Coordinates of C-alpha atoms and ligand atoms in Angstrom, one line a residue:
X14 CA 0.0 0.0 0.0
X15 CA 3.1 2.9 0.7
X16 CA 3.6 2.4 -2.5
X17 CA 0.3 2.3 -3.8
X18 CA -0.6 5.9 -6.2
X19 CA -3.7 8.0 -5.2
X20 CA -5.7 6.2 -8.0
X21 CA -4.4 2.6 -7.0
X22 CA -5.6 4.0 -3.3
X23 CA -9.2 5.1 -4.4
X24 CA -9.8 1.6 -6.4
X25 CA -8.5 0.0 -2.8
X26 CA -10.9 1.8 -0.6
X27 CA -13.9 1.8 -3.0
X28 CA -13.7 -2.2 -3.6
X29 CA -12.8 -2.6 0.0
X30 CA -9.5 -4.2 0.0
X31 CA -8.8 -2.1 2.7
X32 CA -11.1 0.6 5.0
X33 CA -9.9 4.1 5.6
X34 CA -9.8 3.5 9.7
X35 CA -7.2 0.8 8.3
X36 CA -5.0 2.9 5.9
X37 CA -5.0 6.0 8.6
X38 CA -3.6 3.8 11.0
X39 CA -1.0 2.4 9.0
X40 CA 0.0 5.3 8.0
X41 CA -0.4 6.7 11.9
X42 CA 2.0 3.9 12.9
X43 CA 4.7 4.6 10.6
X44 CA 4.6 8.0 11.4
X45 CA 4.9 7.5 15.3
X46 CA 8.3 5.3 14.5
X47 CA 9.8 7.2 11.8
X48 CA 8.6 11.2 12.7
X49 CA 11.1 11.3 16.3
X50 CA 14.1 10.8 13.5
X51 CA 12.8 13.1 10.7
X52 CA 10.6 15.7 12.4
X53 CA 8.5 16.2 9.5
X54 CA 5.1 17.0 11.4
X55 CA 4.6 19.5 13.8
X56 CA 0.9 18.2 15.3
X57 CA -0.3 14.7 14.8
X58 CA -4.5 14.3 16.0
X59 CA -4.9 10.7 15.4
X60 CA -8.3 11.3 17.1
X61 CA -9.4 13.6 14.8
X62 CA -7.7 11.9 11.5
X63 CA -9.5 8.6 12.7
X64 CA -13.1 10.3 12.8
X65 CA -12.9 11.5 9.6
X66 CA -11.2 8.2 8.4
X67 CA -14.7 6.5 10.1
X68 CA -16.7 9.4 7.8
X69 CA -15.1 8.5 5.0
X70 CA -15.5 4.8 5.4
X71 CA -19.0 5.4 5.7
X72 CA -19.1 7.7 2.2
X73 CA -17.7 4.7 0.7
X74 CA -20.0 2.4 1.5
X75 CA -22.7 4.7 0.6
X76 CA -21.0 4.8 -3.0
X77 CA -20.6 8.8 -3.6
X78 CA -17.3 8.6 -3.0
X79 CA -15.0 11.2 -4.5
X80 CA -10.9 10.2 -6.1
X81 CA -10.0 11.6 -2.3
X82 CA -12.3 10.1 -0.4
X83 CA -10.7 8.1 2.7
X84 CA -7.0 9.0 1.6
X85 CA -5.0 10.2 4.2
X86 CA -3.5 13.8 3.0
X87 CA -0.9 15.9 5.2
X88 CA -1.1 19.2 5.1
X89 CA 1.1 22.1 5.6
X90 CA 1.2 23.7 8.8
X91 CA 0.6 27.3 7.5
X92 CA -2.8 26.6 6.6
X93 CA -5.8 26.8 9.4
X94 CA -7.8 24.0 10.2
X95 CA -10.5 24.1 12.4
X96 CA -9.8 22.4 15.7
X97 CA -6.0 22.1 14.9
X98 CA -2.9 23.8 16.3
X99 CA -1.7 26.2 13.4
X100 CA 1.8 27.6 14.3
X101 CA 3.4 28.3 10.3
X102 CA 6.1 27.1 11.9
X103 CA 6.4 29.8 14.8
X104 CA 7.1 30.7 18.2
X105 CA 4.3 33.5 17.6
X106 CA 1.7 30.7 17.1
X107 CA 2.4 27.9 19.4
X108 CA -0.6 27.9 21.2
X109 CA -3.5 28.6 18.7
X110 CA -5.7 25.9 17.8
X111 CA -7.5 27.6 14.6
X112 CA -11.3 28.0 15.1
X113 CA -11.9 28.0 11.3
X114 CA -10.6 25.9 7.9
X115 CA -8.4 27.8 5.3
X116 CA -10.2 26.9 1.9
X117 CA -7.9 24.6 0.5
X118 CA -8.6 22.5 4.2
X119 CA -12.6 22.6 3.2
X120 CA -12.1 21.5 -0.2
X121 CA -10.4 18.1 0.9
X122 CA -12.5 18.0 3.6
X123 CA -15.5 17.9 1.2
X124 CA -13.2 15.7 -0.8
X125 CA -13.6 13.1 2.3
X126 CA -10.1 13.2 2.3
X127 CA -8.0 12.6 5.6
X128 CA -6.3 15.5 7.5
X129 CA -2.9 12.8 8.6
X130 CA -1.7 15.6 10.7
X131 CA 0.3 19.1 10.4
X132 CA 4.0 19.2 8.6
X133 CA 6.6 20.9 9.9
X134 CA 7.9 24.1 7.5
X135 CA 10.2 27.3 8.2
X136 CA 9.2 29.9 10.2
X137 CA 6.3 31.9 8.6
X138 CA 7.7 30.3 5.5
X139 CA 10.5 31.8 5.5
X140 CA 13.6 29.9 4.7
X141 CA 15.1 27.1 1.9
X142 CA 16.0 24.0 4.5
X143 CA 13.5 23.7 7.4
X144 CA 16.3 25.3 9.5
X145 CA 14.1 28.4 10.8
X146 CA 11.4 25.8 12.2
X147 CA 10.8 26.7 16.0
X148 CA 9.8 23.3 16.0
X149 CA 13.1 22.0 15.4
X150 CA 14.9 20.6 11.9
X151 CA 13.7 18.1 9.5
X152 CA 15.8 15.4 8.1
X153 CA 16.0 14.7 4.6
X154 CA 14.9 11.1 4.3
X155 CA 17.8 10.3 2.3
X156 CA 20.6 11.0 4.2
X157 CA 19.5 12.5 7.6
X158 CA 22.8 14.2 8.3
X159 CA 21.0 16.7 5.1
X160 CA 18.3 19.8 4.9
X161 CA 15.0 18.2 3.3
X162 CA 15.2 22.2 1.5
X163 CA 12.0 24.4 1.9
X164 CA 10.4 25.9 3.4
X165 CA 7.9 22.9 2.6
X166 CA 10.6 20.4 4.0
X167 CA 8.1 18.7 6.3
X168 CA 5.6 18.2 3.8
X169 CA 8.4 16.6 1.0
X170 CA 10.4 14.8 3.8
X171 CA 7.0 12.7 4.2
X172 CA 6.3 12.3 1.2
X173 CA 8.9 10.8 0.6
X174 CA 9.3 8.7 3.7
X175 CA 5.8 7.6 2.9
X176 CA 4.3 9.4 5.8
X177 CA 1.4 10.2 3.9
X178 CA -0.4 9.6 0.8
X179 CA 0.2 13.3 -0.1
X180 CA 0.7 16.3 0.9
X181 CA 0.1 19.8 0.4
X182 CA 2.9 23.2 0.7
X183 CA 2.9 26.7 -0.3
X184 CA 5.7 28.4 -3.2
X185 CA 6.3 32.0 -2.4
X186 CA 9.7 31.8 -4.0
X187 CA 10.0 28.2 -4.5
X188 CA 8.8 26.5 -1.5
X189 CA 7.3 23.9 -3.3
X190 CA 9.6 22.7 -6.0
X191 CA 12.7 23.3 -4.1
X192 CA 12.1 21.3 -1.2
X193 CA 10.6 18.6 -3.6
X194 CA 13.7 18.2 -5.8
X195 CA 15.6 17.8 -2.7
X196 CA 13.2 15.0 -1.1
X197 CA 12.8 13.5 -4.7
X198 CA 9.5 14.1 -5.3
X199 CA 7.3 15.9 -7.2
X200 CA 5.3 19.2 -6.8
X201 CA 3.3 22.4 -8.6
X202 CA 2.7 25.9 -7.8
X203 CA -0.1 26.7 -9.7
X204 CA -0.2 29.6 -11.4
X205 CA -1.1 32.8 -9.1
X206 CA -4.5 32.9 -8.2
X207 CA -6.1 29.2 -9.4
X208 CA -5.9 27.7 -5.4
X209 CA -7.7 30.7 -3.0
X210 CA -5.4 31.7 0.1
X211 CA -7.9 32.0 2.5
X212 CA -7.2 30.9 5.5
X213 CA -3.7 30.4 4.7
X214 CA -1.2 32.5 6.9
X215 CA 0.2 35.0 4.5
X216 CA 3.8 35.7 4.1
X217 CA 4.2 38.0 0.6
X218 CA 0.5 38.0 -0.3
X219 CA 1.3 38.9 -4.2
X220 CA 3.5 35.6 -4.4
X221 CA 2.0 33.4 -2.3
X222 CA 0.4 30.1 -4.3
X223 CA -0.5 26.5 -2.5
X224 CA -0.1 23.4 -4.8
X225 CA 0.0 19.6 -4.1
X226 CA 3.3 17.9 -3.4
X227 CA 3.1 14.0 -4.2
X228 CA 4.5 11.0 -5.5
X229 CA 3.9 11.1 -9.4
X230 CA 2.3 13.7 -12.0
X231 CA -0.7 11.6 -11.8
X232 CA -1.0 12.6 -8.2
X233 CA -0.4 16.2 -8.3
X234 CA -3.2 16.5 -11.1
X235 CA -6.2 14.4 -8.7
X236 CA -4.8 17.2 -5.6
X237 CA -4.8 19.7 -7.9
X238 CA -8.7 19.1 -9.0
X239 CA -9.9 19.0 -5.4
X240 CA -7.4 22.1 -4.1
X241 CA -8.2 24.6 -7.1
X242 CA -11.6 26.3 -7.6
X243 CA -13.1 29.8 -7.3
X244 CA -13.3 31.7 -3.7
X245 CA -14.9 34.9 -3.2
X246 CA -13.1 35.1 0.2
X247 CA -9.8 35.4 -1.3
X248 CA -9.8 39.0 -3.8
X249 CA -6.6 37.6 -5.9
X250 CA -8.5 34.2 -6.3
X251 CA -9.8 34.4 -10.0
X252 CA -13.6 33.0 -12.0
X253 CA -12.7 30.4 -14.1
X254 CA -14.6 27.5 -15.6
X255 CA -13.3 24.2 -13.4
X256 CA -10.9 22.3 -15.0
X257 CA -9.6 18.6 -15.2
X258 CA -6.1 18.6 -14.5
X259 CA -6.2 15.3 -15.4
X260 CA -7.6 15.6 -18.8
X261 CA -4.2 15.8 -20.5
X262 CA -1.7 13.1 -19.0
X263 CA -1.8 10.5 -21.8
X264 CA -1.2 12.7 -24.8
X265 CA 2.0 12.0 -26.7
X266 CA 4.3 14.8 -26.9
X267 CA 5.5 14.7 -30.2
X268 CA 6.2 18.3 -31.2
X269 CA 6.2 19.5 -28.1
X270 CA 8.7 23.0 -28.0
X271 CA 10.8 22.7 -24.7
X272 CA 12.6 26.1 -24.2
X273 CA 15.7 25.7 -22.4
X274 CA 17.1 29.6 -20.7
X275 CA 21.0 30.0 -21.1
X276 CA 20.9 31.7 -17.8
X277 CA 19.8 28.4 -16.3
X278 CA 22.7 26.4 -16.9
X279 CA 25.5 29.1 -16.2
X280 CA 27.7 29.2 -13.4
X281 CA 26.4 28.5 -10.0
X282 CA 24.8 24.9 -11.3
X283 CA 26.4 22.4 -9.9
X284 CA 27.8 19.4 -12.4
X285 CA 25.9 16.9 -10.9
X286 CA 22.7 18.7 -11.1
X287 CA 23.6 19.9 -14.7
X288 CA 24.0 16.5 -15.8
X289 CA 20.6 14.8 -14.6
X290 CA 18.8 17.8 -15.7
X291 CA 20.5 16.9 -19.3
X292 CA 19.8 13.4 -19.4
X293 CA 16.2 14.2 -18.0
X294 CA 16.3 16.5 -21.6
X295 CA 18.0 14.1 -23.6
X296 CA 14.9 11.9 -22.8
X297 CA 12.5 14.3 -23.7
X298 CA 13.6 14.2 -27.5
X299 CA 13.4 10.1 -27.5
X300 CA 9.8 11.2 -26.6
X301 CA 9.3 13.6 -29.3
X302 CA 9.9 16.7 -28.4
X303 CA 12.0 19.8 -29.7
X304 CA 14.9 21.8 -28.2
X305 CA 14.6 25.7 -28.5
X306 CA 17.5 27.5 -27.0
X307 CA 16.1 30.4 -25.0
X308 CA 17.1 33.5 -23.0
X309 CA 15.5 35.1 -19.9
X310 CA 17.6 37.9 -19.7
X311 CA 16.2 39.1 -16.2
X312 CA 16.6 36.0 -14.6
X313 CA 19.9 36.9 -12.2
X314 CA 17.6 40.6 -11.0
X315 CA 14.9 38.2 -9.6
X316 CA 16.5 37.3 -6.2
X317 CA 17.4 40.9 -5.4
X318 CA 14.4 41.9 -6.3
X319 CA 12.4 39.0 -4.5
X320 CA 14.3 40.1 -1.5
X321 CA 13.0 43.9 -1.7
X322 CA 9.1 42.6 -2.4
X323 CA 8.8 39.5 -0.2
X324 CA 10.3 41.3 2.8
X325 CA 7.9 44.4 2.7
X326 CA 4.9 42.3 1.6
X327 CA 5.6 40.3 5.1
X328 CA 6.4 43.3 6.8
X329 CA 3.1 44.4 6.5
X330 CA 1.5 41.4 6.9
X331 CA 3.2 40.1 9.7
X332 CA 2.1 43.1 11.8
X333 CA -1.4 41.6 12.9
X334 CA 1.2 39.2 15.3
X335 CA 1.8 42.1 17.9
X336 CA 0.3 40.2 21.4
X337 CA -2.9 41.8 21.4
X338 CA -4.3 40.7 17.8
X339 CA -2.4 37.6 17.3
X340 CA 0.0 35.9 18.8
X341 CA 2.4 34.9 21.5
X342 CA 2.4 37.9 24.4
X343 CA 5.5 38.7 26.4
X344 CA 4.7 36.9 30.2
X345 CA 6.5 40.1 31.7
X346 CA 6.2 44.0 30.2
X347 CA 6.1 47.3 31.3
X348 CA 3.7 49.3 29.3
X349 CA 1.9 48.7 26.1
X350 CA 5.1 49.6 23.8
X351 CA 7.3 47.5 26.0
X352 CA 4.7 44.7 26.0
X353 CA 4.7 45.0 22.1
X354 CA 8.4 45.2 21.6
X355 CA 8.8 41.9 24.0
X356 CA 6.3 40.1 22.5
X357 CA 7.7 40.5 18.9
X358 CA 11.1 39.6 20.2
X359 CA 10.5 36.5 22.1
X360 CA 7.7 35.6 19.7
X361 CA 9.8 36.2 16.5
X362 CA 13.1 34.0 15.2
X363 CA 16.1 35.8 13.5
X364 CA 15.3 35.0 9.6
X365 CA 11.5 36.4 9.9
X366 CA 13.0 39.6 12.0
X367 CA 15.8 39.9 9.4
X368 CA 12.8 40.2 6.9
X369 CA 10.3 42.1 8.8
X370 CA 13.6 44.8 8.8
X371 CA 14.1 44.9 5.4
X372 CA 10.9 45.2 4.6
X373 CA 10.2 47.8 6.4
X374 CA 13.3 49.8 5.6
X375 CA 12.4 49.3 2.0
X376 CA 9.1 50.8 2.3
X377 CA 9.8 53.9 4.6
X378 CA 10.0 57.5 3.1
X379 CA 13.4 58.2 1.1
X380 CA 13.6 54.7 0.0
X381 CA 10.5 53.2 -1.3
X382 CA 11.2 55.1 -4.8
X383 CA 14.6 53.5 -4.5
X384 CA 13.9 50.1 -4.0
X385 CA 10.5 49.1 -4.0
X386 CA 9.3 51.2 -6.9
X387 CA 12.3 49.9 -8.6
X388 CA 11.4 46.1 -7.1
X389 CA 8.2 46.5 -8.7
X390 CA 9.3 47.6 -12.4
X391 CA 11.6 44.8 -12.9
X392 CA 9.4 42.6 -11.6
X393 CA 7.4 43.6 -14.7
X394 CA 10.3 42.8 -16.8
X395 CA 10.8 39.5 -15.8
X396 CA 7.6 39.0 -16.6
X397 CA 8.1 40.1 -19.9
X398 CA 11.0 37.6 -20.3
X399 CA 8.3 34.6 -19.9
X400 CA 6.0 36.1 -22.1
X401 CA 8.6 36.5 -25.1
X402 CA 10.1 33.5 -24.4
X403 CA 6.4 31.6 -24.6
X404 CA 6.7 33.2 -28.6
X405 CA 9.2 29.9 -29.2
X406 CA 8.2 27.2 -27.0
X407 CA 5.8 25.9 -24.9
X408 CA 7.2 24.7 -22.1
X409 CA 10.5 26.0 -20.1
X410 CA 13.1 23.3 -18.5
X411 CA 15.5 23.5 -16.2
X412 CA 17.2 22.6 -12.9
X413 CA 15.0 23.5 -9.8
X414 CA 17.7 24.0 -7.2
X415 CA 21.7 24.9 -8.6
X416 CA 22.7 21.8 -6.0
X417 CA 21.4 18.6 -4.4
X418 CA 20.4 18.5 -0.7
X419 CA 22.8 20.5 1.5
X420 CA 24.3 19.6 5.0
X421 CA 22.1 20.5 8.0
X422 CA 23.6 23.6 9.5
X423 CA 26.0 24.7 6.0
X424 CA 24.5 27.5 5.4
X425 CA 22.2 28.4 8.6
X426 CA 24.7 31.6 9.3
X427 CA 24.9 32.4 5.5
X428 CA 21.5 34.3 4.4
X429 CA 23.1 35.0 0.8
X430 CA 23.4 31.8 0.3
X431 CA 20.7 30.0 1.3
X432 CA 18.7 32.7 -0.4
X433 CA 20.8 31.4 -4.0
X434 CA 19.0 28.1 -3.3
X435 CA 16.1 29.7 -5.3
X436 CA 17.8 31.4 -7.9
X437 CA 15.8 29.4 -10.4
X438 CA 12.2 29.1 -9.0
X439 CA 11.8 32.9 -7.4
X440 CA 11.2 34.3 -11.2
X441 CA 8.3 32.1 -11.9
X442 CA 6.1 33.4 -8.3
X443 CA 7.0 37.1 -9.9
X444 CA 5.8 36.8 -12.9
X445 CA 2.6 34.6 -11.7
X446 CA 3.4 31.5 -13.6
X447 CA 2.5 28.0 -13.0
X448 CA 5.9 25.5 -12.1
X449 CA 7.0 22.1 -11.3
X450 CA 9.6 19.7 -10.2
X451 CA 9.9 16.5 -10.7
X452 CA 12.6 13.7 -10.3
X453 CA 15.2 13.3 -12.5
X454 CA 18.0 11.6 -11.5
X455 CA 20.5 11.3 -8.1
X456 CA 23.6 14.0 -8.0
X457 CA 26.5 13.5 -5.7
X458 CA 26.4 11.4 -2.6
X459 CA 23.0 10.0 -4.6
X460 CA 20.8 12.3 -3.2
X461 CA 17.8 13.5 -6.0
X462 CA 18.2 16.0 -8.6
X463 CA 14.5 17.9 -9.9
X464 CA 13.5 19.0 -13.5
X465 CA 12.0 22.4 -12.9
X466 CA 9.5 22.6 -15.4
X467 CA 7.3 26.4 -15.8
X468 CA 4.7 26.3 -18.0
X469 CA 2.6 29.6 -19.4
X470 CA -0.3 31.1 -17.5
X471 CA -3.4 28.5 -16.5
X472 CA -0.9 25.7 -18.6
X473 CA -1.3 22.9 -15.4
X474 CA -3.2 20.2 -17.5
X475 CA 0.1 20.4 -20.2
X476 CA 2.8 20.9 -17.9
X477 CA 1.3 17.7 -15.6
X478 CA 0.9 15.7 -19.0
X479 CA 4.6 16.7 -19.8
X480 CA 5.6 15.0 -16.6
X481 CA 3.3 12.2 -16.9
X482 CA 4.8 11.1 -20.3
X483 CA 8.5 11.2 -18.6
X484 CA 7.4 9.3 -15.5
X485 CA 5.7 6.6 -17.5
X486 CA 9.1 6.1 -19.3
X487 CA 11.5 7.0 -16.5
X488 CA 11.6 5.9 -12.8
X489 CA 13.1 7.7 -10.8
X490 CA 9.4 9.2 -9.0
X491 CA 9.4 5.6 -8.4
X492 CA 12.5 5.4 -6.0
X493 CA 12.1 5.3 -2.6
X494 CA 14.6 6.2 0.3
X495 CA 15.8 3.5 2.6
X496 CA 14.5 3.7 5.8
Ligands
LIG924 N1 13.3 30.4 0.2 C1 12.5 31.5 -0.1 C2 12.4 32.4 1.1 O1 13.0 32.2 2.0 C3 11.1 31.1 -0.6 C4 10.2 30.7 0.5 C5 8.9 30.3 0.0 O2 8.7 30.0 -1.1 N2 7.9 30.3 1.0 O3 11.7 33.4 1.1

């Protein structure tokens, strides 16, 4: 069964080969002996995971079962759930049990899906390697002494421990594919707007997307169909017609234009990663498709100016944590200033202060014409690289990450670098466009190497049949840490 894919799942549960009581527990078990080691969840609830597991069993037998319905899904611990301890990773929020469900939360809950617990993730979602959890560090699964990347580490590290069927994260500059490609799994950020945010703690509201992190293409597109959907509580959500994600996985891809940006294999990649990522490509022509040599010109502006936006997006939006509002409050203060001042400092860790700094230098009088205007026009020009660039071809590849999985604690006291980790990923959340990694090979010390692949705007259904068609002739989604 920890093998099994979603679909193999659903078949399992509707013909009864196994209940959803049954496959929670399993799951519950192998969580209880394997999470102490690899710290991937924050909050387990096998009460509450058990009564829905029971409500699901009974939806099965009453044969209106949805895909979902009875499989046990983790989800990130930046999204409220209602009757669950929601702490994005924080100090801040270690204490508050969320009285209401984020929207993503209600749509697998009206999936019949099963909430397996809350995964561990950096602070506020800040960070590349799970190393600004409160909560402690996560382990990548395939060598423990490494960072499982992030900041959706807890939700990749078990997925690929098989701690879960599937899971969900959240991609503000590459917090979904990063931490994937490190974990050796697969993972989408939709394109800006197609999952709604409410109820999901915000970080840089203009950047923020939620997508499905799982085992296979296949997987991602059956999440993807119960996680995307119109929301009138989230203004940036947007009114389209609903869409089968899965509508396009078995078409051939003969013809298909795969642009490949110079800027993506310059210095910085690391040889390893270079050379899965060209194999991974060489494949794609046995399949039929076509190389087009592209540029994105822009690309090396995006992490400078990620850092200007991001940081003054949060710096704003992480003001509602104060004590009084939200939030962890100081046990001893003076008066209300001092009580704010404590509360913020004790509740706070060093990358989301570091941020909330920036971010509010950056947007003070004298220098928001300097660097946030500025921020903002480029932004717009990066955009405009993906939009010519979509002239040639129809899909971009690339490496997600420049290396494999780093040591635990190798670049904790170097922000510059660990903010490189995303040097390829942070252009797609500013421009708004939809993007994926999936496994492609192992790199030094065989840990996994992901194929970034970022398709054009609403372009899920191709991008997840462009993986599909490699999975079904590759297997590398297929391999599985030892554990
Ligand atoms: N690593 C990036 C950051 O630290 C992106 C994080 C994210 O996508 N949430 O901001």
């Amino acid at each position: 069964m920890i093998n099994s894919s979603l679909t193999q799942l659903g078949a399992a549960l509707r013909t009864k080969k196994i209940s959803s009581v049954e496959l929670t527990q399993s799951y519950l078990d192998r969580i209880a002996r394997m999470n102490p080691e690899l710290n991937a969840y924050i909050t387990l609830n096998p009460e509450i995971s058990l009564a829905q597991a029971r409500a699901a069993d009974a939806r099965l037998a009453n044969g209106n079962a949805d895909p979902l319905t009875g499989i046990p899904v983790a989800q990130k611990d930046i999204f409220c759930a209602k009757g669950w301890l929601t702490t994005c990773g924080s100090k801040m929020l270690h204490n508050f049990v969320s009285p209401y469900d984020a929207h993503v939360i209600t749509q697998f809950n009206n999936a019949g899906a099963v909430n397996l617990g809350k995964t561990n993730m950096d602070e506020f979602a800040m960070g590349s390697s799970n190393e600004t959890s409160h909560y402690g560090t996560v382990k990548n699964p395939w060598d423990v002494s490494r960072v499982p990347g992030g900041s959706s580490g807890g939700t990749a590290a078990a997925v690929a421990a098989r701690l879960c069927a599937a899971a969900t994260g959240t991609d503000t500059g590459g917090s979904i594919r990063q931490p994937a490609a490190l974990c050796g799994i697969s993972g989408l950020k939709p394109t800006y707007g197609v999952v709604s945010r409410y109820g999901m703690i915000a970080f840089a509201s203009s950047l923020d997307q939620a997508g499905p992190m799982g085992r296979s293409a296949e997987d991602l597109a059956l999440l993807l169909n119960t996680m995307a959907g119109f929301d009138e509580r989230d203004s940036t959500s947007l009114q389209r017609e609903k869409e089968d994600y899965a509508r396009d996985l078995n078409k051939p891809l003969n013809g298909l234009r795969i642009g490949l940006p110079k800027e993506f294999f310059a210095e910085g990649l690391s040889g390893d990663v270079a050379k899965a990522v060209e194999a991974a490509i060489a494949e794609y022509r046995k399949l039929g498709a076509i190389i087009v040599d592209i540029s994105l010109p822009n690309t090396k502006l995006s992490i400078p100016v990620y850092y200007v936006l991001a940081p003054a997006e949060a710096s704003s939006n992480l003001s509602r944590f104060d004590g009084v509002r939200y939030g962890y409050r100081a046990p001893e203060y003076g008066d209300l200033a001092d009580m704010y001042e404590k509360s913020r400092a004790q509740g706070f860790g060093a990358e989301v202060k570091r941020r909330i700094m920036i971010g509010t230098y950056v947007l003070s009088h004298g220098y928001y014409d300097a660097y946030y205007l500025q921020a903002q026009k480029i932004r717009r020009l990066i955009a405009q690289d993906f939009t010519d660039a979509y002239k040639q071809c129809d899909v971009i590849m690339g490496p997600t990450s420049p290396s494999t999985a780093f040591k635990l604690g190798e670049k904790g006291d170097d922000p510059v670098q660990m903010y490189l980790s995303d040097i390829y990923t942070i252009a797609v959340n500013l421009a708004g466009l939809p993007g994926m990694s999936i496994p492609c090979g192992f790199g030094a010390n065989d840990m996994p190497v992901g194929l970034q692949i970022i398709g054009n705007y609403f372009d899920e259904a191709r991008m997840l049949n462009v993986a599909h068609q490699y999975q079904l002739a590759t297997d590398w989604h297929g391999r599985a840490p030892q554990l």
